[in-house]
PDB file of C-alpha atoms in Angstrom:
ATOM      1  CA  MET A1119     143.605 112.971  16.154  1.00 55.00           C
ATOM      2  CA  HIS A1120     146.994 114.651  15.842  1.00 61.00           C
ATOM      3  CA  GLU A1121     149.997 112.274  15.653  1.00 68.00           C
ATOM      4  CA  ASP A1122     151.538 113.453  18.962  1.00 65.00           C
ATOM      5  CA  ASP A1123     148.199 113.192  20.786  1.00 75.00           C
ATOM      6  CA  LEU A1124     147.674 109.728  19.339  1.00 81.00           C
ATOM      7  CA  LYS A1125     151.113 108.641  20.551  1.00 83.00           C
ATOM      8  CA  GLU A1126     150.352 109.871  24.089  1.00 83.00           C
ATOM      9  CA  PHE A1127     146.997 108.083  23.960  1.00 83.00           C
ATOM     10  CA  VAL A1128     148.622 104.824  22.857  1.00 87.00           C
ATOM     11  CA  GLN A1129     151.400 105.076  25.463  1.00 86.00           C
ATOM     12  CA  ALA A1130     148.746 105.404  28.175  1.00 85.00           C
ATOM     13  CA  GLY A1131     147.227 102.064  27.131  1.00 86.00           C
ATOM     14  CA  VAL A1132     150.413 100.053  26.703  1.00 88.00           C
ATOM     15  CA  ARG A1133     151.414  97.917  29.656  1.00 89.00           C
ATOM     16  CA  ALA A1134     154.671  98.625  31.480  1.00 88.00           C
ATOM     17  CA  ASP A1135     156.231  95.296  30.455  1.00 91.00           C
ATOM     18  CA  GLU A1136     155.580  95.921  26.738  1.00 90.00           C
ATOM     19  CA  GLU A1137     157.434  97.928  24.131  1.00 91.00           C
ATOM     20  CA  LEU A1138     155.444  99.912  21.583  1.00 91.00           C
ATOM     21  CA  LEU A1139     156.399  98.789  18.059  1.00 91.00           C
ATOM     22  CA  TRP A1140     153.720 100.372  15.852  1.00 92.00           C
ATOM     23  CA  PHE A1141     150.334 102.091  16.020  1.00 91.00           C
ATOM     24  CA  GLY A1142     147.885 103.479  13.508  1.00 90.00           C
ATOM     25  CA  GLN A1143     144.283 104.269  12.770  1.00 90.00           C
ATOM     26  CA  PRO A1144     142.285 102.652   9.986  1.00 91.00           C
ATOM     27  CA  GLN A1145     140.766 104.529   7.100  1.00 90.00           C
ATOM     28  CA  PHE A1146     137.168 105.292   8.106  1.00 89.00           C
ATOM     29  CA  SER A1147     135.564 104.131   4.851  1.00 88.00           C
ATOM     30  CA  ARG A1148     137.122 100.644   5.153  1.00 87.00           C
ATOM     31  CA  ILE A1149     135.649 100.135   8.621  1.00 87.00           C
ATOM     32  CA  TRP A1150     132.296 101.518   7.477  1.00 89.00           C
ATOM     33  CA  GLN A1151     132.142  99.166   4.459  1.00 87.00           C
ATOM     34  CA  ARG A1152     133.122  96.119   6.502  1.00 86.00           C
ATOM     35  CA  GLU A1153     130.694  96.731   9.353  1.00 89.00           C
ATOM     36  CA  TYR A1154     127.858  97.833   7.072  1.00 87.00           C
ATOM     37  CA  ARG A1155     128.037  94.471   5.289  1.00 90.00           C
ATOM     38  CA  SER A1156     128.381  92.399   8.470  1.00 92.00           C
ATOM     39  CA  ARG A1157     125.837  89.798   9.562  1.00 95.00           C
ATOM     40  CA  ILE A1158     124.775  91.707  12.650  1.00 95.00           C
ATOM     41  CA  THR A1159     123.985  94.835  10.627  1.00 95.00           C
ATOM     42  CA  LYS A1160     121.999  92.781   8.126  1.00 96.00           C
ATOM     43  CA  LEU A1161     120.124  91.189  11.025  1.00 95.00           C
ATOM     44  CA  PHE A1162     119.210  94.592  12.473  1.00 95.00           C
ATOM     45  CA  LEU A1163     118.067  95.843   9.055  1.00 95.00           C
ATOM     46  CA  LEU A1164     116.011  92.699   8.438  1.00 96.00           C
ATOM     47  CA  ALA A1165     114.346  93.010  11.852  1.00 95.00           C
ATOM     48  CA  ALA A1166     113.443  96.638  11.126  1.00 96.00           C
ATOM     49  CA  VAL A1167     112.007  95.805   7.691  1.00 96.00           C
ATOM     50  CA  LEU A1168     109.974  92.927   9.129  1.00 96.00           C
ATOM     51  CA  ALA A1169     108.670  95.156  11.922  1.00 95.00           C
ATOM     52  CA  VAL A1170     107.608  97.798   9.393  1.00 95.00           C
ATOM     53  CA  LEU A1171     105.874  95.237   7.159  1.00 95.00           C
ATOM     54  CA  LEU A1172     104.157  93.574  10.103  1.00 94.00           C
ATOM     55  CA  ASN A1173     102.981  96.956  11.342  1.00 94.00           C
ATOM     56  CA  ILE A1174     101.579  97.886   7.909  1.00 94.00           C
ATOM     57  CA  ILE A1175      99.775  94.559   7.502  1.00 94.00           C
ATOM     58  CA  THR A1176      98.338  94.681  11.020  1.00 93.00           C
ATOM     59  CA  PHE A1177      97.208  98.298  10.629  1.00 92.00           C
ATOM     60  CA  THR A1178      95.586  97.528   7.268  1.00 92.00           C
ATOM     61  CA  PHE A1179      93.559  94.560   8.485  1.00 92.00           C
ATOM     62  CA  PHE A1180      93.110  95.001  12.244  1.00 90.00           C
ATOM     63  CA  GLY A1181      93.868  98.604  13.142  1.00 90.00           C
ATOM     64  CA  LEU A1182      96.554 100.127  15.309  1.00 87.00           C
ATOM     65  CA  SER A1183      98.538  97.776  17.576  1.00 89.00           C
ATOM     66  CA  THR A1184     100.451  99.249  20.519  1.00 91.00           C
ATOM     67  CA  ILE A1185     102.668  96.199  20.935  1.00 92.00           C
ATOM     68  CA  LEU A1186     103.701  96.203  17.273  1.00 91.00           C
ATOM     69  CA  ASN A1187     104.435  99.929  17.463  1.00 92.00           C
ATOM     70  CA  ILE A1188     106.747  99.247  20.397  1.00 95.00           C
ATOM     71  CA  VAL A1189     108.435  96.442  18.422  1.00 93.00           C
ATOM     72  CA  LEU A1190     108.837  98.849  15.490  1.00 94.00           C
ATOM     73  CA  ILE A1191     110.412 101.520  17.676  1.00 95.00           C
ATOM     74  CA  VAL A1192     112.812  98.985  19.230  1.00 96.00           C
ATOM     75  CA  ALA A1193     113.801  97.605  15.797  1.00 96.00           C
ATOM     76  CA  ILE A1194     114.435 101.036  14.292  1.00 96.00           C
ATOM     77  CA  GLY A1195     116.270 102.084  17.462  1.00 96.00           C
ATOM     78  CA  GLY A1196     118.487  99.005  17.090  1.00 96.00           C
ATOM     79  CA  VAL A1197     119.354 100.001  13.519  1.00 96.00           C
ATOM     80  CA  ILE A1198     120.150 103.561  14.577  1.00 97.00           C
ATOM     81  CA  LEU A1199     122.339 102.339  17.458  1.00 96.00           C
ATOM     82  CA  ARG A1200     124.148  99.932  15.118  1.00 95.00           C
ATOM     83  CA  PHE A1201     124.984 102.738  12.700  1.00 94.00           C
ATOM     84  CA  CYS A1202     126.139 104.910  15.620  1.00 94.00           C
ATOM     85  CA  TRP A1203     128.414 102.056  16.757  1.00 92.00           C
ATOM     86  CA  ILE A1204     129.864 101.679  13.258  1.00 92.00           C
ATOM     87  CA  TYR A1205     130.549 105.422  13.128  1.00 92.00           C
ATOM     88  CA  TYR A1206     132.141 105.388  16.585  1.00 91.00           C
ATOM     89  CA  LEU A1207     134.265 102.349  15.735  1.00 89.00           C
ATOM     90  CA  GLY A1208     135.418 103.848  12.435  1.00 87.00           C
ATOM     91  CA  ARG A1209     136.443 107.142  14.007  1.00 88.00           C
ATOM     92  CA  ARG A1210     137.875 105.900  17.321  1.00 90.00           C
ATOM     93  CA  LEU A1211     139.625 102.606  16.562  1.00 92.00           C
ATOM     94  CA  VAL A1212     143.403 102.494  16.987  1.00 92.00           C
ATOM     95  CA  TYR A1213     145.553  99.480  16.145  1.00 93.00           C
ATOM     96  CA  VAL A1214     148.551  99.018  18.456  1.00 93.00           C
ATOM     97  CA  LEU A1215     151.348  96.501  18.015  1.00 92.00           C
ATOM     98  CA  THR A1216     153.516  95.909  21.071  1.00 92.00           C
ATOM     99  CA  SER A1217     156.330  93.486  21.759  1.00 91.00           C
ATOM    100  CA  LYS A1218     153.795  90.992  23.189  1.00 91.00           C
ATOM    101  CA  ARG A1219     150.424  91.536  21.530  1.00 92.00           C
ATOM    102  CA  LEU A1220     148.253  93.201  18.923  1.00 93.00           C
ATOM    103  CA  VAL A1221     145.659  95.417  20.606  1.00 93.00           C
ATOM    104  CA  PHE A1222     142.629  97.223  19.257  1.00 93.00           C
ATOM    105  CA  PHE A1223     141.986 100.324  21.390  1.00 91.00           C
ATOM    106  CA  LEU A1224     138.945 102.557  21.312  1.00 90.00           C
ATOM    107  CA  GLU A1225     139.736 106.189  21.851  1.00 85.00           C
ATOM    108  CA  SER A1226     137.849 107.908  24.647  1.00 80.00           C
ATOM    109  CA  ALA A1227     138.966 109.780  27.766  1.00 74.00           C
ATOM    110  CA  LYS A1228     141.386 106.910  28.331  1.00 80.00           C
ATOM    111  CA  PRO A1229     142.256 103.954  26.090  1.00 83.00           C
ATOM    112  CA  ILE A1230     139.606 101.243  26.153  1.00 85.00           C
ATOM    113  CA  GLU A1231     140.995  97.834  25.248  1.00 85.00           C
ATOM    114  CA  TYR A1232     138.549  96.541  22.662  1.00 87.00           C
ATOM    115  CA  LYS A1233     140.377  93.391  21.546  1.00 90.00           C
ATOM    116  CA  SER A1234     143.770  91.932  22.364  1.00 91.00           C
ATOM    117  CA  PHE A1235     145.697  89.073  20.754  1.00 92.00           C
ATOM    118  CA  PRO A1236     149.059  87.645  21.879  1.00 92.00           C
ATOM    119  CA  LEU A1237     151.525  87.654  18.988  1.00 90.00           C
ATOM    120  CA  ASP A1238     152.037  83.882  19.139  1.00 89.00           C
ATOM    121  CA  LYS A1239     148.276  83.301  18.649  1.00 90.00           C
ATOM    122  CA  LEU A1240     147.903  85.426  15.494  1.00 89.00           C
ATOM    123  CA  GLY A1241     149.416  83.013  13.033  1.00 87.00           C
ATOM    124  CA  GLU A1242     150.958  84.043   9.732  1.00 88.00           C
ATOM    125  CA  PRO A1243     150.044  87.541   8.470  1.00 91.00           C
ATOM    126  CA  LYS A1244     148.846  87.933   4.895  1.00 91.00           C
ATOM    127  CA  LEU A1245     148.978  91.382   3.321  1.00 91.00           C
ATOM    128  CA  ALA A1246     146.248  92.444   0.891  1.00 90.00           C
ATOM    129  CA  ARG A1247     147.228  95.613  -0.937  1.00 89.00           C
ATOM    130  CA  GLY A1248     144.413  98.045  -1.572  1.00 85.00           C
ATOM    131  CA  THR A1249     144.061 100.051  -4.769  1.00 83.00           C
ATOM    132  CA  ASP A1250     143.491 103.211  -2.719  1.00 84.00           C
ATOM    133  CA  GLY A1251     146.848 103.020  -0.926  1.00 84.00           C
ATOM    134  CA  TYR A1252     145.412 101.466   2.224  1.00 89.00           C
ATOM    135  CA  ASP A1253     146.167  97.831   2.976  1.00 91.00           C
ATOM    136  CA  ASP A1254     144.532  95.053   4.984  1.00 91.00           C
ATOM    137  CA  VAL A1255     146.416  92.431   6.986  1.00 92.00           C
ATOM    138  CA  PHE A1256     144.716  89.080   7.576  1.00 92.00           C
ATOM    139  CA  PHE A1257     145.868  86.516  10.136  1.00 91.00           C
ATOM    140  CA  SER A1258     145.736  82.748   9.665  1.00 87.00           C
ATOM    141  CA  ASP A1259     144.811  81.753  13.248  1.00 88.00           C
ATOM    142  CA  VAL A1260     142.305  84.450  14.269  1.00 89.00           C
ATOM    143  CA  LYS A1261     139.320  85.870  12.447  1.00 85.00           C
ATOM    144  CA  GLU A1262     140.367  89.461  12.919  1.00 85.00           C
ATOM    145  CA  VAL A1263     141.777  91.764  10.283  1.00 88.00           C
ATOM    146  CA  VAL A1264     143.717  94.987  10.507  1.00 91.00           C
ATOM    147  CA  PHE A1265     141.740  97.029   7.965  1.00 89.00           C
ATOM    148  CA  GLY A1266     142.607 100.128   6.010  1.00 90.00           C
ATOM    149  CA  ILE A1267     146.091 100.982   7.239  1.00 91.00           C
ATOM    150  CA  SER A1268     148.637 102.932   5.278  1.00 88.00           C
ATOM    151  CA  LYS A1269     152.009 101.230   4.832  1.00 84.00           C
ATOM    152  CA  GLY A1270     150.678  97.720   5.427  1.00 87.00           C
ATOM    153  CA  GLY A1271     153.990  96.221   4.315  1.00 88.00           C
ATOM    154  CA  TYR A1272     155.775  98.100   7.070  1.00 90.00           C
ATOM    155  CA  PHE A1273     153.242  96.850   9.632  1.00 90.00           C
ATOM    156  CA  GLU A1274     153.708  93.282   8.402  1.00 89.00           C
ATOM    157  CA  SER A1275     157.500  93.497   8.652  1.00 88.00           C
ATOM    158  CA  VAL A1276     157.353  95.003  12.165  1.00 88.00           C
ATOM    159  CA  LEU A1277     154.922  92.258  13.193  1.00 88.00           C
ATOM    160  CA  LEU A1278     157.187  89.508  11.879  1.00 86.00           C
ATOM    161  CA  ARG A1279     160.210  91.038  13.653  1.00 83.00           C
ATOM    162  CA  GLY A1280     158.202  91.342  16.890  1.00 72.00           C
ATOM    163  CA  LYS A1281     157.263  87.654  16.793  1.00 66.00           C
ATOM    164  CA  ILE A1282     160.916  86.552  16.730  1.00 55.00           C
TER     165      ILE A1282
END
């Protein structure tokens, strides 16, 4: 998304009593790597592999099973939907820092508030510099991370100023 369009999009999602301090989109590959390795993705992949194996074993010894075919279709559909979600999240996620909170928006026709954290609940930020020029910012009190942003040091300094 073009920078001016992104700014308009973010302004539409910010509340009237908040001041926009910073916004940015993550690098797609960082989101993809993180979500691809997540527990839920591994669970979907394991379910699909088990459904395939169970279908093969049942077909070999007992013949075709309609119920197992349905389970197989559901398991593979779950994997496909998970990968579609990861793609959507990687392409449409926008991090927004306001004077009162850190918000994760999903870009669509209008901003969809995906996650929101008050600044006083985040805890101390910890910057992890990436070798590719994109940084990650971890927070001590929540299990969320701002992944793959350029100029992570700038984000961290703006965040610390906003908390004062």
